[in-house]
Short mmCIF file of C-alpha atoms and ligand atoms in Angstrom, two decimals:
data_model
loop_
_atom_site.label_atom_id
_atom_site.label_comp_id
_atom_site.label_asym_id
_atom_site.label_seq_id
_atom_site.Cartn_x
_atom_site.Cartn_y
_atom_site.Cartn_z
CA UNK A 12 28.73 89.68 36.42
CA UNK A 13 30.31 92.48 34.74
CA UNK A 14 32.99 91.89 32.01
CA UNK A 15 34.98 94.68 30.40
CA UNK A 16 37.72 94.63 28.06
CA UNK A 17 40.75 97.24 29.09
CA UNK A 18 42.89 98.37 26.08
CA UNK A 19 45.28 99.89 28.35
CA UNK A 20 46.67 100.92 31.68
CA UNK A 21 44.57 103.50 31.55
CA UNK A 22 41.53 101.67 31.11
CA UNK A 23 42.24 100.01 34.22
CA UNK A 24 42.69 102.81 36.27
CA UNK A 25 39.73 104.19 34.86
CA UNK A 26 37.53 101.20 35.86
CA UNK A 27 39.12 101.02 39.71
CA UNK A 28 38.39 104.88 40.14
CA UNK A 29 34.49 104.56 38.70
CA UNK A 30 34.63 101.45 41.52
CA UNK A 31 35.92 103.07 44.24
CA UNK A 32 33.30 106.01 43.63
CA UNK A 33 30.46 103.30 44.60
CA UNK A 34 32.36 102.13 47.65
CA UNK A 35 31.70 102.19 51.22
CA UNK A 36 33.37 101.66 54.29
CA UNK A 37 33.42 97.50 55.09
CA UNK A 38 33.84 96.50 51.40
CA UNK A 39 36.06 94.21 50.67
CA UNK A 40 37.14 93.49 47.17
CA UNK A 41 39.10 91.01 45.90
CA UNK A 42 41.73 91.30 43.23
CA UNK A 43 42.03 87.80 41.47
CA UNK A 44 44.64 87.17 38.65
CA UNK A 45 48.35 86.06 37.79
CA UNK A 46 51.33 87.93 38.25
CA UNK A 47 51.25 90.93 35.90
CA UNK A 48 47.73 90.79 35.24
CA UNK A 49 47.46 94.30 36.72
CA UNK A 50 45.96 93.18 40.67
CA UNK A 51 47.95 96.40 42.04
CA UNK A 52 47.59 98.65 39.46
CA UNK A 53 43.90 98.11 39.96
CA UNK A 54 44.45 98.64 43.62
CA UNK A 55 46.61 102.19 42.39
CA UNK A 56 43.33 103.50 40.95
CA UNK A 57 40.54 102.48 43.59
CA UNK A 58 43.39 103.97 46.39
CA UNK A 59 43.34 107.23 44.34
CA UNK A 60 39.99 107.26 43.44
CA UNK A 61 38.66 106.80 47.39
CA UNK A 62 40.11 110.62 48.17
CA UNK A 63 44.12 109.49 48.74
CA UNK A 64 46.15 112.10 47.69
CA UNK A 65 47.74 111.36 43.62
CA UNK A 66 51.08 112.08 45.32
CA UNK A 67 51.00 109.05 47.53
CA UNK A 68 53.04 106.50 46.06
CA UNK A 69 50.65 102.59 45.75
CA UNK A 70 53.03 100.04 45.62
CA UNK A 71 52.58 96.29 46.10
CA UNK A 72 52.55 95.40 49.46
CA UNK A 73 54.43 92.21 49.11
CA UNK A 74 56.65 92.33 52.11
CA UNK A 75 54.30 94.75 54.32
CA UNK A 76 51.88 92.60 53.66
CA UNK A 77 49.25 95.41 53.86
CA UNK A 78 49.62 98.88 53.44
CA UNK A 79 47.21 101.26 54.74
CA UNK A 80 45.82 105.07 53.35
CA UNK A 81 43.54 107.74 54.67
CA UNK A 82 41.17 108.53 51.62
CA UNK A 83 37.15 109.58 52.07
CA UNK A 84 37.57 106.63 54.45
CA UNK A 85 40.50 104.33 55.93
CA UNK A 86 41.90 102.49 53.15
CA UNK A 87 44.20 98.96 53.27
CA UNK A 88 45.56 97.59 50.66
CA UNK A 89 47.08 93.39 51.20
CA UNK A 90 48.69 91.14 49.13
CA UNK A 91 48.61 87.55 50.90
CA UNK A 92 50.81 85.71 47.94
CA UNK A 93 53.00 84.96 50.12
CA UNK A 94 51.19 84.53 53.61
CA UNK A 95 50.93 81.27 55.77
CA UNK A 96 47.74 80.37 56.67
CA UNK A 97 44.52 81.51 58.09
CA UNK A 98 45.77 82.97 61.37
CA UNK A 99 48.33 85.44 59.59
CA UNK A 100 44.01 86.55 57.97
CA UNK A 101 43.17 87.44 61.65
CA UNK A 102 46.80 88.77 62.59
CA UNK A 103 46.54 91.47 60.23
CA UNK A 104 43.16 92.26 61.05
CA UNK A 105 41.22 92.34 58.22
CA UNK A 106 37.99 91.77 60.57
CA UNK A 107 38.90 94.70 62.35
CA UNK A 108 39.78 97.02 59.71
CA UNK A 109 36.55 96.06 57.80
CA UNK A 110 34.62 96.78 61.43
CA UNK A 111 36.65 100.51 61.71
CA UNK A 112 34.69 101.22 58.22
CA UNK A 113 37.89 100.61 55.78
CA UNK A 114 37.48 99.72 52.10
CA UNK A 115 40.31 96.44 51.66
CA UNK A 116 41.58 95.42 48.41
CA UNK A 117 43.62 92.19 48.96
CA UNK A 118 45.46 90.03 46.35
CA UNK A 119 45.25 86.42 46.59
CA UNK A 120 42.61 86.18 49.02
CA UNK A 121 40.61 83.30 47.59
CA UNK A 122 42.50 81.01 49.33
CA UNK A 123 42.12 82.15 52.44
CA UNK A 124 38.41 81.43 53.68
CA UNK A 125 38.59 84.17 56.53
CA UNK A 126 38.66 86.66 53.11
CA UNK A 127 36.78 84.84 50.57
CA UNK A 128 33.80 84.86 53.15
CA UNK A 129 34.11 88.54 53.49
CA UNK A 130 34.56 89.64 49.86
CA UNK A 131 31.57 91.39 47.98
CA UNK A 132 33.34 91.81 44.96
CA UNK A 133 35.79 89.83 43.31
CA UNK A 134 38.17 91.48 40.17
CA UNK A 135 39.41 88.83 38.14
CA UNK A 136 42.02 89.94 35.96
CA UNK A 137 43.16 88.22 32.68
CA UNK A 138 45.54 88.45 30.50
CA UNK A 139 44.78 89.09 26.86
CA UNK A 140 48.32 91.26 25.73
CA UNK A 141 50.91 93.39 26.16
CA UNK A 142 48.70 96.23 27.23
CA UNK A 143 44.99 94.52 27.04
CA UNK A 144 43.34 92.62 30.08
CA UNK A 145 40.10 91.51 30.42
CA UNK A 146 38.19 92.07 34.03
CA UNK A 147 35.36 90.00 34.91
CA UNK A 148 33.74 91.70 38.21
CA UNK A 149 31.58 88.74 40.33
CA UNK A 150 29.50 90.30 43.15
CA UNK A 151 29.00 87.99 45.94
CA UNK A 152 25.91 88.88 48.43
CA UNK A 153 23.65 91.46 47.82
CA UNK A 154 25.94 94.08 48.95
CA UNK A 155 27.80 92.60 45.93
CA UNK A 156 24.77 92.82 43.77
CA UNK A 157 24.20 96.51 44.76
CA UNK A 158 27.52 97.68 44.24
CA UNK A 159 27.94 95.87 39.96
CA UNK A 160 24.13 97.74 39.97
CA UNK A 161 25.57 101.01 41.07
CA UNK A 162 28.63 100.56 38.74
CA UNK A 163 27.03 99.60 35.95
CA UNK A 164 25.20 103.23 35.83
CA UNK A 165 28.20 105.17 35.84
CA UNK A 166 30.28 102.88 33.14
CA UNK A 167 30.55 104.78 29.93
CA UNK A 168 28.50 102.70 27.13
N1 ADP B 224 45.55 97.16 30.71
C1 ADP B 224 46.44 97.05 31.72
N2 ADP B 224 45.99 97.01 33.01
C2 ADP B 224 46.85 96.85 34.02
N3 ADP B 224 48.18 96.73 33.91
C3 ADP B 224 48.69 96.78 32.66
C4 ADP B 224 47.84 96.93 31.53
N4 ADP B 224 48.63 96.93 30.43
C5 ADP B 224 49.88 96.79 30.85
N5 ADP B 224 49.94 96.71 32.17
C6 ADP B 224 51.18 96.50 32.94
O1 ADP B 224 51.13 95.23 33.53
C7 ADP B 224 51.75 95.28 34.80
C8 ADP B 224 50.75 94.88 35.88
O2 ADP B 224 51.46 94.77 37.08
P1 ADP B 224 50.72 94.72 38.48
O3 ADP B 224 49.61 95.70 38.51
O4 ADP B 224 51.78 94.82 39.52
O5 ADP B 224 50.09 93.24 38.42
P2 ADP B 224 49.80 92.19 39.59
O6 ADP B 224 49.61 92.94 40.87
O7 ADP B 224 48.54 91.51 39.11
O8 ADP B 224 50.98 91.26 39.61
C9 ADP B 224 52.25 96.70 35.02
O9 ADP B 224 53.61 96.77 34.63
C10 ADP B 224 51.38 97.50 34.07
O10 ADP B 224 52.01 98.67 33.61
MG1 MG B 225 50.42 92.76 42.79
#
């Protein structure tokens, strides 16, 4: 477990694009945390950081549902606040996308044991101010492991 304190937006951003540098195609992360704790603008900076142009516009995709990017690889990005149950999961196709060799970032996925099973890293977002959060970052699996190990060597100290 990795757990970082970010002083600002910024910081944030920072940390998703050092992320999305270690990702690979199948990854799913998840983006844990209550409303405002900065699940999207996490998602902003891994979308950027994975080769989609600056000038795209990452919004939340509450009503979409998922919203999808050309970067290095296919990108999707989900929020699932709002979604049913477990066969809305396998609408979408998250197995699919993940199988095609896209990188997923989905909001509120815990819940939903089609994603939870599938996540190698979960983002928990907290919190701590106006402009501070804390992120805890829980691998799960050793793709999990590998990707905190990568991570870890490219975090400034
Ligand atoms: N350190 C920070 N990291 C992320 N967001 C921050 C931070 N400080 C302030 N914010 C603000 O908090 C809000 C987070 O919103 P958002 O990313 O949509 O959260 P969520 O998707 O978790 O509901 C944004 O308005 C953002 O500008
Ligand atoms: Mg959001």
């Amino acid at each position: 477990m990795l757990e970082l304190e970010l002083r600002s937006e910024a910081d944030t951003l920072a940390l998703a694009r050092t992320l999305a540098a270690v990702l690979e195609g199948g990854d799913l992360v998840g983006l844990e945390g209550g409303l405002g704790a900065g699940k999207t603008t996490f998602a902003r900076g891994a979308v950027h950081g994975l080769g989609v142009p600056e000038d795209t516009a990452v919004t939340s995709p509450t009503f979409a549902l998922l919203h999808q990017y050309e970067g290095r690889v296919p990108v999707a990005h989900a929020d699932f606040y709002r979604l049913g149950g477990e066969a809305e999961v396998e609408e979408l196709g998250v197995d699919e996308l993940l199988e095609d060799g896209a990188v997923l970032f989905v909001e509120w996925g815990r819940k939903f044991q089609g994603v939870a099973a599938r996540t190698v890293l979960w983002v928990e977002l907290e919190i701590v101010s106006d402009a501070a959060r804390r992120a805890r970052l829980r691998p799960q699996g050793a793709r999990g492991d590998a990707i905190i190990g990568a991570l870890g060597k490219r975090l400034p100290k």
